[in-house]
PDB file of C-alpha atoms in Angstrom:
ATOM      1  CA  MET A   1     -17.650 -18.623 -53.512  1.00  0.00           C
ATOM      2  CA  ASP A   2     -19.754 -15.535 -54.211  1.00  0.00           C
ATOM      3  CA  SER A   3     -18.935 -12.035 -52.961  1.00  0.00           C
ATOM      4  CA  ILE A   4     -21.624 -12.087 -50.218  1.00  0.00           C
ATOM      5  CA  THR A   5     -20.234 -15.238 -48.639  1.00  0.00           C
ATOM      6  CA  ALA A   6     -16.694 -13.863 -48.799  1.00  0.00           C
ATOM      7  CA  THR A   7     -17.817 -10.638 -47.102  1.00  0.00           C
ATOM      8  CA  MET A   8     -19.502 -12.585 -44.279  1.00  0.00           C
ATOM      9  CA  ILE A   9     -16.417 -14.692 -43.685  1.00  0.00           C
ATOM     10  CA  LEU A  10     -14.247 -11.571 -43.636  1.00  0.00           C
ATOM     11  CA  LYS A  11     -16.520  -9.946 -41.035  1.00  0.00           C
ATOM     12  CA  GLN A  12     -16.445 -13.071 -38.879  1.00  0.00           C
ATOM     13  CA  ASP A  13     -12.671 -13.219 -39.019  1.00  0.00           C
ATOM     14  CA  ARG A  14     -12.462  -9.546 -38.127  1.00  0.00           C
ATOM     15  CA  LYS A  15     -14.785 -10.052 -35.164  1.00  0.00           C
ATOM     16  CA  ILE A  16     -12.746 -13.010 -33.946  1.00  0.00           C
ATOM     17  CA  VAL A  17      -9.568 -10.912 -34.052  1.00  0.00           C
ATOM     18  CA  GLN A  18     -11.268  -8.004 -32.240  1.00  0.00           C
ATOM     19  CA  ASP A  19     -12.640 -10.299 -29.527  1.00  0.00           C
ATOM     20  CA  ARG A  20      -9.207 -11.829 -29.029  1.00  0.00           C
ATOM     21  CA  GLU A  21      -7.641  -8.385 -28.691  1.00  0.00           C
ATOM     22  CA  LYS A  22     -10.297  -7.349 -26.158  1.00  0.00           C
ATOM     23  CA  ARG A  23      -9.695 -10.486 -24.086  1.00  0.00           C
ATOM     24  CA  THR A  24      -5.939  -9.889 -24.128  1.00  0.00           C
ATOM     25  CA  ASN A  25      -6.435  -6.265 -23.131  1.00  0.00           C
ATOM     26  CA  PHE A  26      -8.813  -7.273 -20.343  1.00  0.00           C
ATOM     27  CA  ASN A  27      -6.366  -9.840 -18.944  1.00  0.00           C
ATOM     28  CA  GLU A  28      -3.563  -7.253 -18.976  1.00  0.00           C
ATOM     29  CA  LYS A  29      -5.691  -4.813 -16.984  1.00  0.00           C
ATOM     30  CA  VAL A  30      -6.617  -7.536 -14.509  1.00  0.00           C
ATOM     31  CA  ALA A  31      -2.890  -8.205 -14.022  1.00  0.00           C
ATOM     32  CA  VAL A  32      -2.380  -4.495 -13.222  1.00  0.00           C
ATOM     33  CA  LEU A  33      -5.208  -4.622 -10.686  1.00  0.00           C
ATOM     34  CA  ARG A  34      -3.671  -7.720  -9.105  1.00  0.00           C
ATOM     35  CA  LYS A  35      -0.459  -5.796  -8.412  1.00  0.00           C
ATOM     36  CA  LEU A  36      -2.395  -2.839  -6.992  1.00  0.00           C
ATOM     37  CA  ILE A  37      -4.596  -4.769  -4.546  1.00  0.00           C
ATOM     38  CA  GLN A  38      -2.718  -7.981  -3.806  1.00  0.00           C
ATOM     39  CA  SER A  39      -1.546  -8.435  -0.227  1.00  0.00           C
ATOM     40  CA  ASP A  40       1.386 -10.440   1.080  1.00  0.00           C
ATOM     41  CA  GLY A  41       0.716 -14.171   1.006  1.00  0.00           C
ATOM     42  CA  GLU A  42      -1.961 -13.937  -1.674  1.00  0.00           C
ATOM     43  CA  GLU A  43      -1.007 -15.861  -4.776  1.00  0.00           C
ATOM     44  CA  GLY A  44      -2.952 -17.259  -7.682  1.00  0.00           C
ATOM     45  CA  LEU A  45      -6.092 -15.146  -7.236  1.00  0.00           C
ATOM     46  CA  SER A  46      -8.795 -15.840  -9.786  1.00  0.00           C
ATOM     47  CA  THR A  47     -10.139 -13.019 -11.962  1.00  0.00           C
ATOM     48  CA  ASP A  48     -13.493 -12.848 -10.180  1.00  0.00           C
ATOM     49  CA  THR A  49     -11.721 -12.759  -6.795  1.00  0.00           C
ATOM     50  CA  ILE A  50      -9.508  -9.886  -7.996  1.00  0.00           C
ATOM     51  CA  LEU A  51     -12.564  -7.916  -9.153  1.00  0.00           C
ATOM     52  CA  LYS A  52     -14.344  -8.565  -5.865  1.00  0.00           C
ATOM     53  CA  LYS A  53     -11.337  -7.470  -3.815  1.00  0.00           C
ATOM     54  CA  THR A  54     -10.826  -4.434  -6.061  1.00  0.00           C
ATOM     55  CA  LEU A  55     -14.342  -3.289  -5.200  1.00  0.00           C
ATOM     56  CA  ASP A  56     -13.483  -3.522  -1.487  1.00  0.00           C
ATOM     57  CA  VAL A  57     -10.272  -1.534  -2.066  1.00  0.00           C
ATOM     58  CA  VAL A  58     -11.913   1.319  -3.992  1.00  0.00           C
ATOM     59  CA  LYS A  59     -14.690   1.602  -1.411  1.00  0.00           C
ATOM     60  CA  GLN A  60     -12.071   1.788   1.327  1.00  0.00           C
ATOM     61  CA  LEU A  61     -10.047   4.402  -0.569  1.00  0.00           C
ATOM     62  CA  ASN A  62     -13.168   6.464  -1.142  1.00  0.00           C
ATOM     63  CA  LYS A  63     -13.952   6.317   2.570  1.00  0.00           C
ATOM     64  CA  GLU A  64     -10.427   7.369   3.554  1.00  0.00           C
ATOM     65  CA  SER A  65      -9.963  10.092   0.933  1.00  0.00           C
ATOM     66  CA  THR A  66     -13.186  11.887   1.902  1.00  0.00           C
ATOM     67  CA  SER A  67     -12.401  11.926   5.654  1.00  0.00           C
ATOM     68  CA  ASP A  68     -10.068  14.062   7.757  1.00  0.00           C
ATOM     69  CA  ALA A  69      -6.563  12.761   8.459  1.00  0.00           C
ATOM     70  CA  ALA A  70      -7.345  11.213  11.867  1.00  0.00           C
ATOM     71  CA  LEU A  71     -10.537   9.462  10.749  1.00  0.00           C
ATOM     72  CA  SER A  72      -8.914   8.388   7.488  1.00  0.00           C
ATOM     73  CA  GLY A  73      -6.079   6.778   9.454  1.00  0.00           C
ATOM     74  CA  PHE A  74      -8.588   5.069  11.758  1.00  0.00           C
ATOM     75  CA  TYR A  75     -10.426   3.534   8.796  1.00  0.00           C
ATOM     76  CA  HIS A  76      -7.137   2.470   7.235  1.00  0.00           C
ATOM     77  CA  GLY A  77      -5.994   0.809  10.455  1.00  0.00           C
ATOM     78  CA  LEU A  78      -9.264  -1.126  10.690  1.00  0.00           C
ATOM     79  CA  TYR A  79      -8.976  -2.205   7.063  1.00  0.00           C
ATOM     80  CA  GLN A  80      -5.378  -3.400   7.511  1.00  0.00           C
ATOM     81  CA  THR A  81      -6.339  -5.442  10.548  1.00  0.00           C
ATOM     82  CA  ASN A  82      -9.280  -6.985   8.693  1.00  0.00           C
ATOM     83  CA  VAL A  83      -6.960  -8.082   5.868  1.00  0.00           C
ATOM     84  CA  HIS A  84      -4.490  -9.703   8.276  1.00  0.00           C
ATOM     85  CA  VAL A  85      -7.242 -11.457  10.241  1.00  0.00           C
ATOM     86  CA  ALA A  86      -8.752 -12.904   7.060  1.00  0.00           C
ATOM     87  CA  GLN A  87      -5.332 -14.064   5.878  1.00  0.00           C
ATOM     88  CA  PHE A  88      -4.623 -15.791   9.199  1.00  0.00           C
ATOM     89  CA  ILE A  89      -7.946 -17.656   8.997  1.00  0.00           C
ATOM     90  CA  LYS A  90      -7.124 -18.787   5.454  1.00  0.00           C
ATOM     91  CA  ASN A  91      -3.692 -19.974   6.601  1.00  0.00           C
ATOM     92  CA  LEU A  92      -5.340 -22.313   9.124  1.00  0.00           C
ATOM     93  CA  LYS A  93      -6.389 -24.535   6.202  1.00  0.00           C
ATOM     94  CA  LEU A  94      -9.831 -25.334   7.574  1.00  0.00           C
ATOM     95  CA  CYS A  95     -12.445 -26.774   5.263  1.00  0.00           C
ATOM     96  CA  SER A  96     -13.416 -24.347   2.484  1.00  0.00           C
ATOM     97  CA  LYS A  97     -16.968 -23.822   3.773  1.00  0.00           C
ATOM     98  CA  ASP A  98     -15.838 -22.958   7.322  1.00  0.00           C
ATOM     99  CA  THR A  99     -13.042 -20.705   6.028  1.00  0.00           C
ATOM    100  CA  GLU A 100     -15.379 -18.751   3.777  1.00  0.00           C
ATOM    101  CA  ASP A 101     -18.022 -18.382   6.500  1.00  0.00           C
ATOM    102  CA  LEU A 102     -15.425 -17.168   9.019  1.00  0.00           C
ATOM    103  CA  VAL A 103     -13.900 -14.662   6.586  1.00  0.00           C
ATOM    104  CA  ILE A 104     -17.358 -13.295   5.769  1.00  0.00           C
ATOM    105  CA  GLY A 105     -18.185 -13.092   9.482  1.00  0.00           C
ATOM    106  CA  VAL A 106     -15.019 -11.093  10.188  1.00  0.00           C
ATOM    107  CA  LYS A 107     -15.703  -8.749   7.288  1.00  0.00           C
ATOM    108  CA  GLN A 108     -19.252  -8.116   8.489  1.00  0.00           C
ATOM    109  CA  LEU A 109     -17.893  -7.310  11.955  1.00  0.00           C
ATOM    110  CA  PHE A 110     -15.441  -4.766  10.538  1.00  0.00           C
ATOM    111  CA  ASP A 111     -18.061  -3.340   8.170  1.00  0.00           C
ATOM    112  CA  MET A 112     -20.161  -2.510  11.209  1.00  0.00           C
ATOM    113  CA  ALA A 113     -17.200  -0.674  12.753  1.00  0.00           C
ATOM    114  CA  ILE A 114     -16.337   1.246   9.559  1.00  0.00           C
ATOM    115  CA  HIS A 115     -19.662   1.876   7.843  1.00  0.00           C
ATOM    116  CA  GLY A 116     -22.139   1.343  10.649  1.00  0.00           C
ATOM    117  CA  SER A 117     -23.849  -1.364   8.619  1.00  0.00           C
ATOM    118  CA  VAL A 118     -23.112  -4.773   7.159  1.00  0.00           C
ATOM    119  CA  GLY A 119     -22.024  -4.679   3.533  1.00  0.00           C
ATOM    120  CA  ASN A 120     -23.522  -6.795   0.809  1.00  0.00           C
ATOM    121  CA  HIS A 121     -21.902 -10.209   0.548  1.00  0.00           C
ATOM    122  CA  SER A 122     -22.705 -12.556  -2.265  1.00  0.00           C
ATOM    123  CA  PRO A 123     -23.880 -15.951  -1.039  1.00  0.00           C
ATOM    124  CA  ARG A 124     -21.410 -18.800  -1.195  1.00  0.00           C
ATOM    125  CA  GLN A 125     -21.722 -20.755  -4.414  1.00  0.00           C
ATOM    126  CA  GLU A 126     -22.994 -24.256  -3.910  1.00  0.00           C
ATOM    127  CA  ARG A 127     -20.850 -27.108  -5.099  1.00  0.00           C
ATOM    128  CA  VAL A 128     -21.720 -28.290  -8.591  1.00  0.00           C
ATOM    129  CA  GLU A 129     -22.618 -31.952  -8.561  1.00  0.00           C
ATOM    130  CA  GLY A 130     -23.796 -34.356 -11.211  1.00  0.00           C
ATOM    131  CA  LYS A 131     -22.913 -37.434 -13.177  1.00  0.00           C
ATOM    132  CA  ASP A 132     -22.486 -35.935 -16.612  1.00  0.00           C
ATOM    133  CA  LEU A 133     -18.972 -34.478 -16.811  1.00  0.00           C
ATOM    134  CA  LYS A 134     -19.907 -32.248 -19.721  1.00  0.00           C
ATOM    135  CA  GLU A 135     -22.853 -30.820 -17.798  1.00  0.00           C
ATOM    136  CA  ILE A 136     -20.685 -30.210 -14.713  1.00  0.00           C
ATOM    137  CA  LYS A 137     -18.141 -28.241 -16.769  1.00  0.00           C
ATOM    138  CA  LYS A 138     -20.931 -26.237 -18.340  1.00  0.00           C
ATOM    139  CA  LYS A 139     -22.393 -25.302 -14.942  1.00  0.00           C
ATOM    140  CA  ARG A 140     -18.991 -24.399 -13.542  1.00  0.00           C
ATOM    141  CA  GLU A 141     -18.278 -22.151 -16.491  1.00  0.00           C
ATOM    142  CA  GLN A 142     -21.653 -20.467 -16.016  1.00  0.00           C
ATOM    143  CA  LEU A 143     -20.926 -19.889 -12.327  1.00  0.00           C
ATOM    144  CA  ARG A 144     -17.536 -18.414 -13.211  1.00  0.00           C
ATOM    145  CA  ARG A 145     -19.134 -16.020 -15.679  1.00  0.00           C
ATOM    146  CA  ASP A 146     -21.785 -15.056 -13.147  1.00  0.00           C
ATOM    147  CA  ARG A 147     -19.130 -14.189 -10.571  1.00  0.00           C
ATOM    148  CA  LEU A 148     -17.178 -12.247 -13.195  1.00  0.00           C
ATOM    149  CA  SER A 149     -20.281 -10.296 -14.187  1.00  0.00           C
ATOM    150  CA  ALA A 150     -21.090  -9.602 -10.528  1.00  0.00           C
ATOM    151  CA  GLY A 151     -17.594  -8.160  -9.987  1.00  0.00           C
ATOM    152  CA  LEU A 152     -17.791  -5.934 -13.059  1.00  0.00           C
ATOM    153  CA  ASN A 153     -21.309  -4.794 -12.171  1.00  0.00           C
ATOM    154  CA  GLY A 154     -20.154  -3.848  -8.662  1.00  0.00           C
ATOM    155  CA  LEU A 155     -17.291  -1.760 -10.045  1.00  0.00           C
ATOM    156  CA  HIS A 156     -19.596  -0.171 -12.624  1.00  0.00           C
ATOM    157  CA  GLU A 157     -22.056   0.776  -9.876  1.00  0.00           C
ATOM    158  CA  PHE A 158     -19.231   2.331  -7.835  1.00  0.00           C
ATOM    159  CA  ILE A 159     -18.138   4.419 -10.844  1.00  0.00           C
ATOM    160  CA  VAL A 160     -21.628   5.741 -11.490  1.00  0.00           C
ATOM    161  CA  GLN A 161     -22.522   6.434  -7.832  1.00  0.00           C
ATOM    162  CA  ASN A 162     -19.294   8.295  -7.068  1.00  0.00           C
ATOM    163  CA  ASN A 163     -18.917  10.133 -10.407  1.00  0.00           C
ATOM    164  CA  VAL A 164     -15.472   8.628 -10.862  1.00  0.00           C
ATOM    165  CA  ALA A 165     -15.428   8.701 -14.659  1.00  0.00           C
ATOM    166  CA  GLN A 166     -14.486  11.941 -16.408  1.00  0.00           C
ATOM    167  CA  VAL A 167     -17.196  11.308 -18.999  1.00  0.00           C
ATOM    168  CA  GLN A 168     -20.492  10.223 -17.480  1.00  0.00           C
ATOM    169  CA  LYS A 169     -22.203   7.349 -19.231  1.00  0.00           C
ATOM    170  CA  LYS A 170     -24.976   4.969 -18.269  1.00  0.00           C
ATOM    171  CA  LYS A 171     -23.021   1.950 -19.429  1.00  0.00           C
ATOM    172  CA  PHE A 172     -19.315   1.265 -19.765  1.00  0.00           C
ATOM    173  CA  GLU A 173     -17.606  -1.639 -21.468  1.00  0.00           C
ATOM    174  CA  LYS A 174     -15.659  -3.967 -19.208  1.00  0.00           C
ATOM    175  CA  ASN A 175     -12.267  -2.716 -20.404  1.00  0.00           C
ATOM    176  CA  GLN A 176     -13.399   0.867 -19.818  1.00  0.00           C
ATOM    177  CA  ILE A 177     -14.478  -0.080 -16.302  1.00  0.00           C
ATOM    178  CA  LEU A 178     -11.030  -1.458 -15.480  1.00  0.00           C
ATOM    179  CA  ASP A 179      -9.293   1.591 -17.001  1.00  0.00           C
ATOM    180  CA  ILE A 180     -11.373   3.952 -14.849  1.00  0.00           C
ATOM    181  CA  ILE A 181     -10.801   1.910 -11.691  1.00  0.00           C
ATOM    182  CA  ILE A 182      -7.033   1.659 -12.247  1.00  0.00           C
ATOM    183  CA  ASP A 183      -6.804   5.435 -12.739  1.00  0.00           C
ATOM    184  CA  TYR A 184      -8.938   6.034  -9.643  1.00  0.00           C
ATOM    185  CA  ILE A 185      -6.774   3.837  -7.400  1.00  0.00           C
ATOM    186  CA  ALA A 186      -3.542   5.423  -8.655  1.00  0.00           C
ATOM    187  CA  SER A 187      -4.762   9.036  -8.421  1.00  0.00           C
ATOM    188  CA  THR A 188      -6.398   8.597  -5.012  1.00  0.00           C
ATOM    189  CA  LYS A 189      -3.299   7.001  -3.515  1.00  0.00           C
ATOM    190  CA  ALA A 190      -1.125   9.771  -4.973  1.00  0.00           C
ATOM    191  CA  ALA A 191      -3.375  12.457  -3.488  1.00  0.00           C
ATOM    192  CA  MET A 192      -3.196  10.799  -0.073  1.00  0.00           C
ATOM    193  CA  ILE A 193       0.605  10.583  -0.267  1.00  0.00           C
ATOM    194  CA  ASN A 194       0.835  14.328  -0.988  1.00  0.00           C
ATOM    195  CA  ARG A 195      -0.559  15.293   2.402  1.00  0.00           C
ATOM    196  CA  THR A 196       1.402  17.646   4.616  1.00  0.00           C
ATOM    197  CA  ILE A 197       3.822  16.287   7.216  1.00  0.00           C
ATOM    198  CA  GLN A 198       1.427  17.204  10.023  1.00  0.00           C
ATOM    199  CA  GLU A 199      -1.452  15.429   8.255  1.00  0.00           C
ATOM    200  CA  HIS A 200       0.729  12.343   7.778  1.00  0.00           C
ATOM    201  CA  MET A 201       1.514  12.264  11.506  1.00  0.00           C
ATOM    202  CA  ILE A 202      -2.142  12.666  12.451  1.00  0.00           C
ATOM    203  CA  HIS A 203      -3.052   9.983   9.912  1.00  0.00           C
ATOM    204  CA  ALA A 204      -0.416   7.616  11.360  1.00  0.00           C
ATOM    205  CA  GLN A 205      -1.782   8.103  14.878  1.00  0.00           C
ATOM    206  CA  GLY A 206      -5.261   7.327  13.518  1.00  0.00           C
ATOM    207  CA  VAL A 207      -3.896   4.154  11.901  1.00  0.00           C
ATOM    208  CA  VAL A 208      -2.590   2.930  15.255  1.00  0.00           C
ATOM    209  CA  THR A 209      -5.945   3.688  16.893  1.00  0.00           C
ATOM    210  CA  GLY A 210      -7.758   1.807  14.129  1.00  0.00           C
ATOM    211  CA  GLN A 211      -5.390  -1.141  14.432  1.00  0.00           C
ATOM    212  CA  ASN A 212      -5.958  -1.342  18.177  1.00  0.00           C
ATOM    213  CA  LYS A 213      -9.715  -1.225  17.681  1.00  0.00           C
ATOM    214  CA  GLY A 214      -9.494  -3.862  14.962  1.00  0.00           C
ATOM    215  CA  LYS A 215      -7.387  -6.121  17.156  1.00  0.00           C
ATOM    216  CA  GLU A 216      -9.928  -5.781  19.946  1.00  0.00           C
ATOM    217  CA  LEU A 217     -12.757  -6.778  17.588  1.00  0.00           C
ATOM    218  CA  ALA A 218     -10.767  -9.691  16.157  1.00  0.00           C
ATOM    219  CA  LEU A 219      -9.858 -11.112  19.574  1.00  0.00           C
ATOM    220  CA  GLN A 220     -13.509 -10.993  20.607  1.00  0.00           C
ATOM    221  CA  PHE A 221     -14.453 -12.808  17.404  1.00  0.00           C
ATOM    222  CA  PHE A 222     -11.824 -15.505  18.034  1.00  0.00           C
ATOM    223  CA  MET A 223     -12.867 -16.029  21.662  1.00  0.00           C
ATOM    224  CA  ILE A 224     -16.505 -16.751  20.815  1.00  0.00           C
ATOM    225  CA  ASN A 225     -15.675 -19.221  18.033  1.00  0.00           C
ATOM    226  CA  SER A 226     -14.891 -22.799  19.028  1.00  0.00           C
ATOM    227  CA  GLN A 227     -12.576 -23.363  16.053  1.00  0.00           C
ATOM    228  CA  LEU A 228     -10.631 -20.117  16.318  1.00  0.00           C
ATOM    229  CA  VAL A 229     -10.211 -19.934  20.081  1.00  0.00           C
ATOM    230  CA  LEU A 230      -7.734 -22.824  19.863  1.00  0.00           C
ATOM    231  CA  HIS A 231      -5.412 -20.579  17.834  1.00  0.00           C
ATOM    232  CA  LEU A 232      -5.846 -17.441  19.950  1.00  0.00           C
ATOM    233  CA  VAL A 233      -2.251 -17.224  21.236  1.00  0.00           C
ATOM    234  CA  GLN A 234      -0.790 -17.885  17.801  1.00  0.00           C
ATOM    235  CA  PHE A 235      -3.139 -15.327  16.258  1.00  0.00           C
ATOM    236  CA  ASN A 236      -2.231 -12.660  18.817  1.00  0.00           C
ATOM    237  CA  ALA A 237       1.486 -13.073  18.056  1.00  0.00           C
ATOM    238  CA  TYR A 238       0.823 -13.089  14.296  1.00  0.00           C
ATOM    239  CA  LEU A 239      -1.232  -9.907  14.426  1.00  0.00           C
ATOM    240  CA  ASP A 240       1.298  -8.093  16.629  1.00  0.00           C
ATOM    241  CA  GLU A 241       4.063  -8.948  14.166  1.00  0.00           C
ATOM    242  CA  LYS A 242       2.060  -7.731  11.155  1.00  0.00           C
ATOM    243  CA  LEU A 243       0.861  -4.495  12.745  1.00  0.00           C
ATOM    244  CA  SER A 244       4.234  -3.628  14.289  1.00  0.00           C
ATOM    245  CA  LYS A 245       5.648  -3.057  10.792  1.00  0.00           C
ATOM    246  CA  ILE A 246       3.711   0.217  10.603  1.00  0.00           C
ATOM    247  CA  ARG A 247       4.955   2.949  12.896  1.00  0.00           C
ATOM    248  CA  ALA A 248       3.977   6.591  13.273  1.00  0.00           C
ATOM    249  CA  PRO A 249       6.350   8.867  11.331  1.00  0.00           C
ATOM    250  CA  ILE A 250       8.855  10.930  13.271  1.00  0.00           C
ATOM    251  CA  ALA A 251       9.084  14.687  12.754  1.00  0.00           C
ATOM    252  CA  PRO A 252      11.757  15.530  10.178  1.00  0.00           C
ATOM    253  CA  SER A 253      15.195  16.128  11.667  1.00  0.00           C
ATOM    254  CA  PRO A 254      17.433  19.035  10.613  1.00  0.00           C
ATOM    255  CA  ALA A 255      19.929  18.560   7.812  1.00  0.00           C
ATOM    256  CA  PRO A 256      23.152  16.811   8.897  1.00  0.00           C
ATOM    257  CA  LEU A 257      26.033  19.095   9.866  1.00  0.00           C
ATOM    258  CA  ASN A 258      29.045  19.278   7.611  1.00  0.00           C
ATOM    259  CA  THR A 259      31.595  18.040  10.173  1.00  0.00           C
ATOM    260  CA  GLU A 260      34.658  18.875   8.079  1.00  0.00           C
ATOM    261  CA  PHE A 261      33.575  22.492   7.700  1.00  0.00           C
ATOM    262  CA  TYR A 262      32.685  22.633  11.396  1.00  0.00           C
ATOM    263  CA  GLN A 263      36.139  21.361  12.425  1.00  0.00           C
ATOM    264  CA  LEU A 264      37.811  23.929  10.181  1.00  0.00           C
ATOM    265  CA  MET A 265      35.767  26.782  11.642  1.00  0.00           C
ATOM    266  CA  LEU A 266      36.592  25.668  15.178  1.00  0.00           C
ATOM    267  CA  GLN A 267      40.231  26.400  14.463  1.00  0.00           C
ATOM    268  CA  LEU A 268      39.492  30.102  13.893  1.00  0.00           C
ATOM    269  CA  PRO A 269      39.712  32.362  17.007  1.00  0.00           C
ATOM    270  CA  GLY A 270      36.405  33.760  18.159  1.00  0.00           C
ATOM    271  CA  PHE A 271      34.226  31.134  16.491  1.00  0.00           C
ATOM    272  CA  LEU A 272      31.458  30.269  18.979  1.00  0.00           C
ATOM    273  CA  ASN A 273      33.632  32.074  21.595  1.00  0.00           C
ATOM    274  CA  LEU A 274      35.889  29.026  21.773  1.00  0.00           C
ATOM    275  CA  PRO A 275      39.703  29.175  22.126  1.00  0.00           C
ATOM    276  CA  ALA A 276      41.596  28.661  18.906  1.00  0.00           C
ATOM    277  CA  ALA A 277      42.742  25.129  18.282  1.00  0.00           C
ATOM    278  CA  PRO A 278      46.280  24.489  16.990  1.00  0.00           C
ATOM    279  CA  LEU A 279      46.686  23.878  13.311  1.00  0.00           C
ATOM    280  CA  SER A 280      48.866  21.137  11.930  1.00  0.00           C
ATOM    281  CA  GLY A 281      52.544  22.082  12.233  1.00  0.00           C
ATOM    282  CA  ALA A 282      51.983  24.965  14.660  1.00  0.00           C
ATOM    283  CA  PRO A 283      54.325  25.105  17.708  1.00  0.00           C
ATOM    284  CA  THR A 284      52.817  24.163  21.060  1.00  0.00           C
ATOM    285  CA  SER A 285      53.702  25.044  24.611  1.00  0.00           C
ATOM    286  CA  PRO A 286      54.797  22.401  27.119  1.00  0.00           C
ATOM    287  CA  THR A 287      51.240  22.349  28.483  1.00  0.00           C
ATOM    288  CA  GLY A 288      49.889  21.334  25.117  1.00  0.00           C
ATOM    289  CA  SER A 289      48.269  24.688  24.192  1.00  0.00           C
ATOM    290  CA  TRP A 290      49.803  26.942  21.592  1.00  0.00           C
ATOM    291  CA  THR A 291      51.137  30.350  22.645  1.00  0.00           C
ATOM    292  CA  ARG A 292      52.653  33.012  20.522  1.00  0.00           C
ATOM    293  CA  SER A 293      56.416  33.379  20.948  1.00  0.00           C
ATOM    294  CA  SER A 294      57.665  36.744  22.193  1.00  0.00           C
ATOM    295  CA  PRO A 295      60.327  38.699  20.229  1.00  0.00           C
ATOM    296  CA  SER A 296      62.803  38.350  23.103  1.00  0.00           C
ATOM    297  CA  SER A 297      62.568  34.612  23.142  1.00  0.00           C
ATOM    298  CA  ASP A 298      63.041  34.522  19.347  1.00  0.00           C
ATOM    299  CA  ALA A 299      66.115  36.741  19.616  1.00  0.00           C
ATOM    300  CA  SER A 300      67.645  34.773  22.442  1.00  0.00           C
ATOM    301  CA  SER A 301      67.240  31.528  20.607  1.00  0.00           C
ATOM    302  CA  GLY A 302      68.756  33.014  17.481  1.00  0.00           C
ATOM    303  CA  SER A 303      66.150  31.439  15.200  1.00  0.00           C
ATOM    304  CA  THR A 304      63.647  33.095  12.936  1.00  0.00           C
ATOM    305  CA  SER A 305      59.926  32.438  13.511  1.00  0.00           C
ATOM    306  CA  PRO A 306      57.894  30.851  10.707  1.00  0.00           C
ATOM    307  CA  ALA A 307      55.827  34.021  10.429  1.00  0.00           C
ATOM    308  CA  LYS A 308      58.883  36.145   9.738  1.00  0.00           C
ATOM    309  CA  GLU A 309      60.198  33.750   7.126  1.00  0.00           C
ATOM    310  CA  SER A 310      57.062  33.904   5.001  1.00  0.00           C
ATOM    311  CA  ARG A 311      55.413  37.291   5.484  1.00  0.00           C
ATOM    312  CA  GLY A 312      53.311  36.969   2.345  1.00  0.00           C
ATOM    313  CA  ILE A 313      51.293  34.068   3.791  1.00  0.00           C
ATOM    314  CA  VAL A 314      48.292  34.930   5.930  1.00  0.00           C
ATOM    315  CA  ARG A 315      48.111  32.746   9.013  1.00  0.00           C
ATOM    316  CA  PRO A 316      44.896  32.934  11.039  1.00  0.00           C
ATOM    317  CA  TRP A 317      46.657  32.488  14.375  1.00  0.00           C
ATOM    318  CA  GLU A 318      48.788  35.646  13.928  1.00  0.00           C
TER     319      GLU A 318
END
């Protein structure tokens, strides 16, 4: 084996290792995105589905973060309702074509309410048919790659249009795209959490308004569809349960009172203009309230008062 052939083999091996590392890195970043955007009840999402949903999430975050607190809450409430409506439709286990068409129809309805226009929705992929098993697998793999490329291209377009990246470039590698998107989601959510208490309350009221509007839209959509209207009562109960988990925040209450200190202070005369309460071991009158003994009564009884026995001790009731 000559030196040229050995060099070529070494380069190929190095490229194989680099490609494997890139794929591993990409899959790890996709797993991070799954945790950031996955809703309750969503399991086993494919990579292209995660990328597609991530694009919806970052667009929604961009819409909310650039609006005032009330409008941001309204958009968020609409978005939450849209997610729950789509999940309910998927839980009905209708045929895949009907489910996908209904979910797209709901999303278009909510897009009109949020953006004033219908968003771009990729057409449903036709079923791959054929007799040659090898050819079918090849076509399916090509469709999978096309969907993956479409998801990455959508995220790349979002980065460029909104100047999300710190360093502006015309083209980013796919791992760079995911890094930028992960940082954007984390930083935007953190900025929204750091609002003032008043802004949080206004935002929460906007969320409730958006949820109510979303529920109104969803019920209308269910009533005009022959398949969904049969599940209207069940859907109404499902949506009420999901949306009731989010409540408007209550104004912060004052710090709890130290009850032990308060009880001790109550026993001092003049505190809050209240009568002094008896301390443990102090003599009491027949009526239950403590009175100071007069010198004559002490002399007649022939006993010495506790105060006289220990003059060095300061007693607050003397």
